[in-house]
mmCIF file of C-alpha atoms in Angstrom:
data_model
loop_
_atom_site.group_PDB
_atom_site.id
_atom_site.type_symbol
_atom_site.label_atom_id
_atom_site.label_comp_id
_atom_site.label_asym_id
_atom_site.label_seq_id
_atom_site.Cartn_x
_atom_site.Cartn_y
_atom_site.Cartn_z
ATOM 1 C CA MET A 135 -0.299 -0.042 -0.290
ATOM 2 C CA HIS A 136 2.888 2.068 -0.816
ATOM 3 C CA VAL A 137 1.479 5.621 -2.043
ATOM 4 C CA PRO A 138 4.684 5.925 -4.741
ATOM 5 C CA ASP A 139 6.087 9.902 -5.949
ATOM 6 C CA GLY A 140 3.911 12.336 -7.254
ATOM 7 C CA LEU A 141 0.294 10.659 -7.205
ATOM 8 C CA VAL A 142 -0.784 12.978 -4.296
ATOM 9 C CA ASP A 143 -0.387 16.575 -5.261
ATOM 10 C CA ALA A 144 2.592 18.835 -2.997
ATOM 11 C CA PRO A 145 -0.048 20.468 -0.783
ATOM 12 C CA THR A 146 -1.611 17.675 0.498
ATOM 13 C CA SER A 147 1.615 15.347 0.924
ATOM 14 C CA LEU A 148 2.805 18.432 2.951
ATOM 15 C CA ALA A 149 -0.423 18.495 5.155
ATOM 16 C CA ALA A 150 0.087 15.153 5.174
ATOM 17 C CA GLY A 151 4.027 15.257 6.658
ATOM 18 C CA ALA A 152 2.539 18.013 9.187
ATOM 19 C CA VAL A 153 0.296 15.181 10.462
ATOM 20 C CA ALA A 154 2.344 12.311 10.850
ATOM 21 C CA ALA A 155 5.210 14.307 12.588
ATOM 22 C CA VAL A 156 2.643 15.433 14.823
ATOM 23 C CA GLY A 157 2.099 11.615 15.715
ATOM 24 C CA ILE A 158 5.438 10.532 15.711
ATOM 25 C CA GLY A 159 6.214 13.121 17.872
ATOM 26 C CA VAL A 160 3.224 12.027 20.656
ATOM 27 C CA SER A 161 4.477 8.939 19.751
ATOM 28 C CA LEU A 162 7.986 9.815 20.964
ATOM 29 C CA ARG A 163 6.862 10.649 24.543
ATOM 30 C CA ARG A 164 4.202 8.729 25.470
ATOM 31 C CA GLY A 165 6.256 5.845 23.753
ATOM 32 C CA GLY A 166 9.315 6.584 25.800
ATOM 33 C CA LYS A 167 7.612 6.648 28.955
ATOM 34 C CA GLU A 168 6.210 3.153 28.470
ATOM 35 C CA LEU A 169 9.539 1.872 27.452
ATOM 36 C CA SER A 170 11.673 -0.618 29.925
ATOM 37 C CA GLY A 171 14.625 -2.481 28.617
ATOM 38 C CA SER A 172 13.270 -5.205 27.842
ATOM 39 C CA ARG A 173 10.335 -3.183 25.405
ATOM 40 C CA ILE A 174 13.879 -2.065 23.850
ATOM 41 C CA PRO A 175 14.885 -4.682 22.110
ATOM 42 C CA LEU A 176 11.479 -6.336 21.822
ATOM 43 C CA THR A 177 10.683 -3.132 19.678
ATOM 44 C CA GLY A 178 13.745 -3.335 17.849
ATOM 45 C CA LEU A 179 12.892 -7.013 17.061
ATOM 46 C CA VAL A 180 8.987 -6.304 16.355
ATOM 47 C CA ALA A 181 10.248 -3.837 13.985
ATOM 48 C CA ALA A 182 12.735 -5.982 11.779
ATOM 49 C CA PHE A 183 10.422 -8.357 11.473
ATOM 50 C CA VAL A 184 7.542 -6.268 10.140
ATOM 51 C CA PHE A 185 10.288 -5.174 7.385
ATOM 52 C CA SER A 186 11.467 -8.482 6.353
ATOM 53 C CA ALA A 187 7.407 -9.766 6.494
ATOM 54 C CA GLN A 188 6.448 -6.891 4.324
ATOM 55 C CA MET A 189 8.802 -7.940 1.044
ATOM 56 C CA LEU A 190 6.839 -11.324 1.050
ATOM 57 C CA ASN A 191 3.840 -10.529 -1.256
ATOM 58 C CA PHE A 192 1.594 -13.788 -1.499
ATOM 59 C CA PRO A 193 -1.201 -13.786 -4.225
ATOM 60 C CA VAL A 194 -4.487 -12.193 -3.536
ATOM 61 C CA ALA A 195 -6.683 -12.195 -7.092
ATOM 62 C CA SER A 196 -5.149 -12.327 -10.466
ATOM 63 C CA GLY A 197 -2.419 -10.222 -11.161
ATOM 64 C CA THR A 198 -2.649 -8.650 -7.516
ATOM 65 C CA SER A 199 -0.349 -9.325 -4.638
ATOM 66 C CA GLY A 200 -0.206 -8.650 -1.415
ATOM 67 C CA HIS A 201 1.905 -8.064 2.279
ATOM 68 C CA LEU A 202 1.550 -7.506 5.259
ATOM 69 C CA ILE A 203 1.341 -3.997 6.883
ATOM 70 C CA GLY A 204 2.122 -5.274 10.378
ATOM 71 C CA GLY A 205 0.694 -2.248 12.471
ATOM 72 C CA LEU A 206 -1.400 -3.714 14.132
ATOM 73 C CA LEU A 207 0.299 -6.544 14.542
ATOM 74 C CA ALA A 208 3.439 -4.309 16.253
ATOM 75 C CA ALA A 209 0.676 -2.753 18.220
ATOM 76 C CA VAL A 210 -0.351 -5.131 19.897
ATOM 77 C CA LEU A 211 3.901 -6.710 20.777
ATOM 78 C CA VAL A 212 4.540 -3.840 21.781
ATOM 79 C CA GLY A 213 1.810 -1.173 22.392
ATOM 80 C CA PRO A 214 0.663 1.493 20.534
ATOM 81 C CA TRP A 215 2.656 4.227 20.641
ATOM 82 C CA LEU A 216 5.528 2.041 20.561
ATOM 83 C CA GLY A 217 4.191 0.216 17.410
ATOM 84 C CA ALA A 218 3.465 3.779 15.569
ATOM 85 C CA LEU A 219 6.848 4.344 15.982
ATOM 86 C CA ALA A 220 8.700 0.973 14.952
ATOM 87 C CA LEU A 221 6.410 0.898 11.680
ATOM 88 C CA THR A 222 7.851 4.629 10.862
ATOM 89 C CA VAL A 223 11.084 3.249 11.407
ATOM 90 C CA VAL A 224 10.234 0.828 8.528
ATOM 91 C CA LEU A 225 8.062 3.284 6.358
ATOM 92 C CA ALA A 226 11.670 5.669 6.553
ATOM 93 C CA VAL A 227 13.810 2.888 5.771
ATOM 94 C CA GLN A 228 11.709 1.924 2.601
ATOM 95 C CA ALA A 229 11.981 4.798 1.357
ATOM 96 C CA LEU A 230 15.523 6.182 1.705
ATOM 97 C CA LEU A 231 17.514 2.965 1.363
ATOM 98 C CA PHE A 232 14.992 0.800 -0.705
ATOM 99 C CA ALA A 233 13.304 3.293 -2.907
ATOM 100 C CA ASP A 234 9.800 1.839 -1.649
ATOM 101 C CA GLY A 235 7.212 4.282 -1.341
ATOM 102 C CA GLY A 236 7.947 7.898 -2.159
ATOM 103 C CA ILE A 237 10.157 10.287 0.274
ATOM 104 C CA SER A 238 7.533 12.994 -0.531
ATOM 105 C CA ALA A 239 4.786 10.729 0.330
ATOM 106 C CA LEU A 240 6.373 9.357 3.238
ATOM 107 C CA GLY A 241 3.755 11.751 5.815
ATOM 108 C CA ILE A 242 1.215 9.408 3.764
ATOM 109 C CA ASN A 243 2.016 5.871 4.046
ATOM 110 C CA VAL A 244 3.521 6.777 8.000
ATOM 111 C CA ILE A 245 -0.530 8.345 8.207
ATOM 112 C CA ASN A 246 -1.756 4.841 6.735
ATOM 113 C CA MET A 247 0.473 1.906 7.505
ATOM 114 C CA ALA A 248 1.457 3.650 11.008
ATOM 115 C CA LEU A 249 -0.828 5.551 12.171
ATOM 116 C CA ILE A 250 -4.205 3.909 11.400
ATOM 117 C CA PRO A 251 -3.220 0.616 12.249
ATOM 118 C CA ALA A 252 -1.760 1.511 15.340
ATOM 119 C CA PHE A 253 -4.095 3.641 16.754
ATOM 120 C CA ALA A 254 -7.249 2.914 14.958
ATOM 121 C CA GLY A 255 -6.257 -0.627 14.687
ATOM 122 C CA TYR A 256 -5.161 -1.195 18.310
ATOM 123 C CA GLY A 257 -8.327 0.714 19.407
ATOM 124 C CA LEU A 258 -10.714 -1.534 17.660
ATOM 125 C CA PHE A 259 -8.646 -4.349 19.124
ATOM 126 C CA TRP A 260 -9.176 -3.326 22.212
ATOM 127 C CA LEU A 261 -12.804 -3.036 22.090
ATOM 128 C CA ALA A 262 -13.125 -6.436 20.572
ATOM 129 C CA ARG A 263 -10.987 -7.722 23.707
ATOM 130 C CA LEU A 264 -13.740 -5.636 26.330
ATOM 131 C CA VAL A 265 -16.459 -7.816 24.354
ATOM 132 C CA LEU A 266 -14.734 -10.840 23.857
ATOM 133 C CA PRO A 267 -13.975 -13.797 27.410
ATOM 134 C CA ARG A 268 -10.567 -12.724 28.508
ATOM 135 C CA THR A 269 -8.842 -15.477 27.421
ATOM 136 C CA ARG A 270 -6.285 -16.734 24.150
ATOM 137 C CA ALA A 271 -8.842 -17.359 22.096
ATOM 138 C CA GLY A 272 -10.468 -13.375 22.799
ATOM 139 C CA VAL A 273 -7.340 -12.546 22.440
ATOM 140 C CA LEU A 274 -6.174 -13.954 18.921
ATOM 141 C CA THR A 275 -10.004 -13.088 17.786
ATOM 142 C CA SER A 276 -9.441 -9.815 18.551
ATOM 143 C CA THR A 277 -6.294 -9.803 16.538
ATOM 144 C CA ALA A 278 -7.635 -11.392 13.740
ATOM 145 C CA SER A 279 -10.638 -8.715 13.123
ATOM 146 C CA ALA A 280 -8.572 -5.504 14.311
ATOM 147 C CA ALA A 281 -6.202 -6.552 11.464
ATOM 148 C CA LEU A 282 -7.878 -6.965 9.136
ATOM 149 C CA LEU A 283 -9.794 -3.785 9.722
ATOM 150 C CA SER A 284 -7.138 -1.813 10.219
ATOM 151 C CA VAL A 285 -5.495 -2.781 6.667
ATOM 152 C CA VAL A 286 -8.910 -1.853 5.488
ATOM 153 C CA ALA A 287 -9.039 1.874 7.210
ATOM 154 C CA GLY A 288 -5.562 2.385 5.543
ATOM 155 C CA ALA A 289 -7.255 1.891 2.238
ATOM 156 C CA ALA A 290 -10.369 4.207 3.320
ATOM 157 C CA ALA A 291 -7.602 6.812 4.119
ATOM 158 C CA PHE A 292 -5.287 6.104 1.177
ATOM 159 C CA THR A 293 -9.271 7.273 -0.748
ATOM 160 C CA ILE A 294 -9.640 10.396 0.683
ATOM 161 C CA GLU A 295 -6.143 11.728 0.865
ATOM 162 C CA TYR A 296 -6.447 10.702 -2.574
ATOM 163 C CA ALA A 297 -9.576 12.824 -2.843
ATOM 164 C CA LEU A 298 -8.090 15.866 -1.030
ATOM 165 C CA GLY A 299 -5.713 16.334 -3.653
ATOM 166 C CA GLY A 300 -5.071 13.340 -6.185
ATOM 167 C CA ASN A 301 -3.809 13.208 -9.361
ATOM 168 C CA GLY A 302 -5.669 12.080 -11.917
ATOM 169 C CA ALA A 303 -9.300 12.379 -12.907
ATOM 170 C CA VAL A 304 -10.579 9.404 -11.761
ATOM 171 C CA PRO A 305 -13.842 9.809 -9.035
ATOM 172 C CA ALA A 306 -13.092 9.199 -5.530
ATOM 173 C CA THR A 307 -15.257 6.898 -5.245
ATOM 174 C CA THR A 308 -14.044 4.699 -7.982
ATOM 175 C CA VAL A 309 -11.061 4.772 -6.070
ATOM 176 C CA ALA A 310 -12.562 4.012 -3.084
ATOM 177 C CA TRP A 311 -14.790 1.097 -4.019
ATOM 178 C CA ALA A 312 -11.205 -0.193 -5.920
ATOM 179 C CA MET A 313 -9.391 -0.006 -2.818
ATOM 180 C CA VAL A 314 -11.496 -0.943 -0.205
ATOM 181 C CA THR A 315 -12.719 -4.611 -2.172
ATOM 182 C CA VAL A 316 -8.535 -5.616 -2.806
ATOM 183 C CA HIS A 317 -7.703 -4.357 0.416
ATOM 184 C CA VAL A 318 -10.278 -6.606 2.256
ATOM 185 C CA LEU A 319 -8.346 -9.737 0.604
ATOM 186 C CA ILE A 320 -5.214 -8.281 1.381
ATOM 187 C CA GLY A 321 -6.658 -7.882 4.817
ATOM 188 C CA CYS A 322 -7.383 -11.221 5.423
ATOM 189 C CA GLY A 323 -3.394 -12.307 4.756
ATOM 190 C CA GLU A 324 -3.115 -9.430 7.170
ATOM 191 C CA ALA A 325 -4.959 -11.423 9.993
ATOM 192 C CA ALA A 326 -4.115 -14.994 8.765
ATOM 193 C CA ILE A 327 -0.275 -13.422 9.597
ATOM 194 C CA THR A 328 -0.662 -11.360 12.657
ATOM 195 C CA THR A 329 -2.832 -13.751 14.259
ATOM 196 C CA LEU A 330 -0.202 -16.546 13.893
ATOM 197 C CA VAL A 331 2.619 -14.280 15.237
ATOM 198 C CA VAL A 332 0.355 -13.396 17.995
ATOM 199 C CA GLY A 333 -0.021 -16.528 19.048
ATOM 200 C CA ALA A 334 3.396 -17.549 18.695
ATOM 201 C CA VAL A 335 4.184 -15.058 20.811
ATOM 202 C CA LEU A 336 1.447 -15.558 23.173
ATOM 203 C CA THR A 337 2.716 -19.716 23.707
ATOM 204 C CA THR A 338 6.528 -18.733 24.151
ATOM 205 C CA ARG A 339 6.764 -15.358 25.757
ATOM 206 C CA PRO A 340 3.330 -14.301 27.051
ATOM 207 C CA ASP A 341 4.947 -11.522 28.577
ATOM 208 C CA LEU A 342 6.296 -9.430 25.633
ATOM 209 C CA VAL A 343 1.974 -9.227 24.574
ATOM 210 C CA TYR A 344 1.639 -5.991 25.073
ATOM 211 C CA GLY A 345 -2.319 -6.143 24.312
ATOM 212 C CA ALA A 346 -2.807 -9.124 26.793
ATOM 213 C CA ARG A 347 -0.606 -7.654 29.806
ATOM 214 C CA ASP A 348 -4.634 -8.579 32.266
ATOM 215 C CA LEU A 349 -3.649 -12.420 30.703
ATOM 216 C CA VAL A 350 -0.410 -12.759 32.153
ATOM 217 C CA GLY A 351 0.050 -13.693 36.199
ATOM 218 C CA ARG A 352 -4.278 -14.454 35.582
ATOM 219 C CA THR A 353 -4.009 -17.921 34.224
ATOM 220 C CA ARG A 354 -1.153 -19.135 36.114
ATOM 221 C CA PRO A 355 -2.305 -21.541 39.154
ATOM 222 C CA VAL A 356 -1.850 -19.426 42.586
ATOM 223 C CA PRO A 357 0.361 -21.974 44.335
ATOM 224 C CA GLU A 358 3.368 -21.211 41.585
ATOM 225 C CA LEU A 359 2.603 -17.188 42.364
ATOM 226 C CA GLN A 360 3.040 -17.506 46.330
ATOM 227 C CA GLY A 361 5.889 -19.514 45.649
ATOM 228 C CA LEU A 362 7.617 -17.176 43.707
ATOM 229 C CA ARG A 363 7.426 -14.572 46.127
ATOM 230 C CA MET B 252 -6.086 -22.124 27.666
ATOM 231 C CA SER B 253 -2.930 -21.498 28.630
ATOM 232 C CA VAL B 254 0.290 -23.801 29.779
ATOM 233 C CA PRO B 255 0.196 -23.923 33.268
ATOM 234 C CA GLU B 256 3.689 -24.700 34.058
ATOM 235 C CA GLN B 257 5.250 -21.506 32.445
ATOM 236 C CA PRO B 258 6.580 -18.933 35.136
ATOM 237 C CA VAL B 259 5.448 -15.926 34.926
ATOM 238 C CA THR B 260 8.571 -14.594 33.975
ATOM 239 C CA ALA B 261 10.766 -16.867 31.788
ATOM 240 C CA ALA B 262 14.024 -18.020 32.912
ATOM 241 C CA PRO B 263 16.953 -16.292 31.829
ATOM 242 C CA ASN B 264 18.191 -19.240 29.410
ATOM 243 C CA ARG B 265 14.532 -19.775 28.047
ATOM 244 C CA ALA B 266 15.032 -15.887 27.209
ATOM 245 C CA GLY B 267 17.726 -16.035 25.495
ATOM 246 C CA ARG B 268 16.354 -18.731 23.489
ATOM 247 C CA PHE B 269 13.218 -16.699 22.397
ATOM 248 C CA TRP B 270 15.470 -13.830 21.162
ATOM 249 C CA LEU B 271 17.703 -16.605 19.355
ATOM 250 C CA VAL B 272 14.716 -18.256 17.628
ATOM 251 C CA ALA B 273 12.805 -15.153 17.113
ATOM 252 C CA MET B 274 16.136 -13.334 15.016
ATOM 253 C CA THR B 275 16.636 -16.529 13.112
ATOM 254 C CA VAL B 276 12.912 -16.308 12.028
ATOM 255 C CA VAL B 277 13.301 -12.377 11.119
ATOM 256 C CA VAL B 278 16.575 -12.441 9.102
ATOM 257 C CA LEU B 279 15.553 -16.052 7.396
ATOM 258 C CA VAL B 280 12.685 -14.516 6.559
ATOM 259 C CA ALA B 281 14.027 -11.435 4.948
ATOM 260 C CA PHE B 282 16.123 -13.737 2.683
ATOM 261 C CA VAL B 283 13.693 -16.051 1.961
ATOM 262 C CA ALA B 284 11.391 -13.476 1.824
ATOM 263 C CA SER B 285 12.947 -10.433 -0.647
ATOM 264 C CA ARG B 286 13.978 -13.427 -3.137
ATOM 265 C CA LEU B 287 10.429 -15.086 -3.556
ATOM 266 C CA ALA B 288 8.175 -12.310 -3.323
ATOM 267 C CA SER B 289 5.090 -12.253 -6.000
ATOM 268 C CA SER B 290 6.580 -9.441 -8.564
ATOM 269 C CA SER B 291 3.005 -8.902 -8.871
ATOM 270 C CA PRO B 292 1.377 -5.860 -8.152
ATOM 271 C CA ASP B 293 0.420 -4.572 -5.056
ATOM 272 C CA GLY B 294 -3.330 -3.960 -4.199
ATOM 273 C CA LEU B 295 -2.771 -0.233 -4.304
ATOM 274 C CA ASP B 296 -0.143 -0.551 -7.732
ATOM 275 C CA ARG B 297 -3.345 -2.251 -8.748
ATOM 276 C CA VAL B 298 -5.661 0.214 -8.287
ATOM 277 C CA VAL B 299 -3.064 2.651 -9.673
ATOM 278 C CA GLN B 300 -2.721 0.777 -12.972
ATOM 279 C CA ASP B 301 -6.460 -0.436 -13.806
ATOM 280 C CA ARG B 302 -7.741 3.383 -13.070
ATOM 281 C CA GLY B 303 -5.492 5.323 -14.835
ATOM 282 C CA LEU B 304 -4.175 7.520 -11.456
ATOM 283 C CA VAL B 305 -0.705 9.590 -12.265
ATOM 284 C CA ALA B 306 2.026 8.827 -10.216
ATOM 285 C CA ARG B 307 5.606 9.541 -11.420
ATOM 286 C CA SER B 308 7.324 6.447 -13.629
ATOM 287 C CA ALA B 309 10.081 6.093 -11.182
ATOM 288 C CA PRO B 310 10.712 7.199 -7.522
ATOM 289 C CA ASP B 311 12.102 10.299 -7.215
ATOM 290 C CA ASN B 312 15.581 8.742 -5.362
ATOM 291 C CA ALA B 313 15.492 5.262 -7.425
ATOM 292 C CA ASP B 314 19.002 6.313 -7.992
ATOM 293 C CA GLN B 315 20.354 7.498 -4.803
ATOM 294 C CA ALA B 316 18.503 4.729 -3.075
ATOM 295 C CA PRO B 317 21.470 2.311 -2.238
ATOM 296 C CA LEU B 318 19.160 -0.679 -2.295
ATOM 297 C CA ALA B 319 16.665 0.438 -4.744
ATOM 298 C CA GLY B 320 14.455 -2.214 -5.817
ATOM 299 C CA TYR B 321 15.380 -4.488 -2.942
ATOM 300 C CA ALA B 322 18.687 -5.279 -4.658
ATOM 301 C CA THR B 323 21.897 -3.451 -5.047
ATOM 302 C CA ALA B 324 22.859 -1.297 -7.824
ATOM 303 C CA GLY B 325 24.064 -2.656 -10.345
ATOM 304 C CA VAL B 326 23.232 -6.761 -10.102
ATOM 305 C CA GLU B 327 19.496 -6.591 -10.312
ATOM 306 C CA ASP B 328 17.638 -9.812 -10.617
ATOM 307 C CA SER B 329 20.116 -11.461 -8.819
ATOM 308 C CA GLY B 330 18.729 -14.135 -6.273
ATOM 309 C CA PRO B 331 21.123 -14.075 -3.701
ATOM 310 C CA THR B 332 21.611 -9.933 -3.793
ATOM 311 C CA LYS B 333 17.922 -9.038 -2.787
ATOM 312 C CA GLY B 334 18.483 -11.669 -0.156
ATOM 313 C CA LEU B 335 21.654 -9.608 1.244
ATOM 314 C CA ALA B 336 19.238 -6.391 0.887
ATOM 315 C CA GLY B 337 16.881 -8.015 2.685
ATOM 316 C CA ILE B 338 18.627 -8.243 5.500
ATOM 317 C CA LEU B 339 20.730 -5.412 5.446
ATOM 318 C CA GLY B 340 17.550 -3.302 5.382
ATOM 319 C CA THR B 341 15.954 -6.022 8.508
ATOM 320 C CA LEU B 342 19.318 -5.789 10.652
ATOM 321 C CA ALA B 343 19.194 -1.163 9.757
ATOM 322 C CA VAL B 344 15.603 -1.425 10.704
ATOM 323 C CA ALA B 345 16.256 -3.514 13.919
ATOM 324 C CA VAL B 346 19.333 -0.570 15.006
ATOM 325 C CA ILE B 347 17.478 2.040 13.908
ATOM 326 C CA ALA B 348 13.955 1.242 15.732
ATOM 327 C CA ALA B 349 15.790 0.020 19.093
ATOM 328 C CA GLY B 350 17.749 3.290 19.158
ATOM 329 C CA ALA B 351 14.693 5.293 18.357
ATOM 330 C CA GLY B 352 13.055 3.878 21.675
ATOM 331 C CA TRP B 353 16.118 4.401 23.578
ATOM 332 C CA VAL B 354 16.685 8.145 23.320
ATOM 333 C CA ALA B 355 12.532 8.238 23.802
ATOM 334 C CA MET B 356 12.957 6.326 27.098
ATOM 335 C CA LEU B 357 16.051 8.799 28.718
ATOM 336 C CA ALA B 358 14.038 11.615 26.733
ATOM 337 C CA SER B 359 11.252 10.857 29.041
ATOM 338 C CA ARG B 360 13.369 9.789 32.174
ATOM 339 C CA GLY B 361 14.965 13.185 31.854
ATOM 340 C CA ALA B 362 12.032 14.944 31.183
ATOM 341 C CA ALA B 363 9.648 13.053 33.540
ATOM 342 C CA GLY B 364 12.549 12.378 36.557
ATOM 343 C CA ARG B 365 12.109 9.669 38.857
ATOM 344 C CA GLY B 366 8.214 10.053 38.421
ATOM 345 C CA ALA B 367 7.700 7.980 35.250
ATOM 346 C CA ARG B 368 8.251 4.944 36.840
ATOM 347 C CA ARG B 369 4.163 5.724 37.787
ATOM 348 C CA ARG B 370 3.127 4.233 34.497
ATOM 349 C CA HIS B 371 4.373 1.077 34.978
ATOM 350 C CA GLY B 372 2.098 -2.301 35.540
ATOM 351 C CA ASP B 373 -1.018 -0.738 34.150
ATOM 352 C CA ALA B 374 -3.660 -3.635 33.680
ATOM 353 C CA SER B 375 -6.084 -2.780 30.757
ATOM 354 C CA PRO B 376 -5.188 -4.195 27.449
#
């Protein structure tokens, strides 16, 4: 979903850059407060995983591929603030070193693939967790549904940016329909990969899953907890 | 639902094994994914092509970016080179993200002083 150079005009790109800068600044402040020793390497690891997994394009329809965005994944693992920062680093490295996603469109890409999945996506995850049982299955169901919707939300955000300053005479409604339908398919892949990874970390190191902090300790047998004290 | 005999906080050797396995997975995914990636356009590129949206034909920094197109300059379409580019990018992302987190932590400690530790242990999801 990387927006290339020249697809959205300069004023819209600049405005998006300003919005993205505010989002990153707030994330740095809030994320820094939440950080402790063990979350720093985890943030690096999550960003590295998202970067590597984003390179794997899976086919979704004839002649169309999709790849993990990973914003919701990062937010569930390290929290929305650090998740947004991790994705911002991924997008900046892609734009600067790999020429993947326009440098002029970096603000747009940060909004669509870092801020929206991390904050709107994590908000949906949190809402789903409130409704669903406080179990592993509840966490994974929330993860899957929020992952899917986070991709669709990013696609919808692009449509709004296109409506504001897109180059080309195509009606925004046409772009909206095309973007949302293809990204529902890509979102299914996002949900599958995200759920797989969150499930794996939940099995091996449940203490490292930010979005399931409330489960750690709660499901442990009481005698063992007392023995540790 | 979860395995009852797991300790609340992993023992040091177990923690070490987690990081080792995780880093191995990340580097393997980087090496394999960058070589096997589908060459079909992704969802947004497909919409741009099919609906006739207008974008510049090449990235503005296509000539300056050292790993443009996920390959090192001059040796494009070479599988191992793409794998290497993927690993280099992955390591760069890991270091920069951890470094950004470290700086953010130091900055917040500096700003908030000892009170910053209050926020730890928040139990909501």
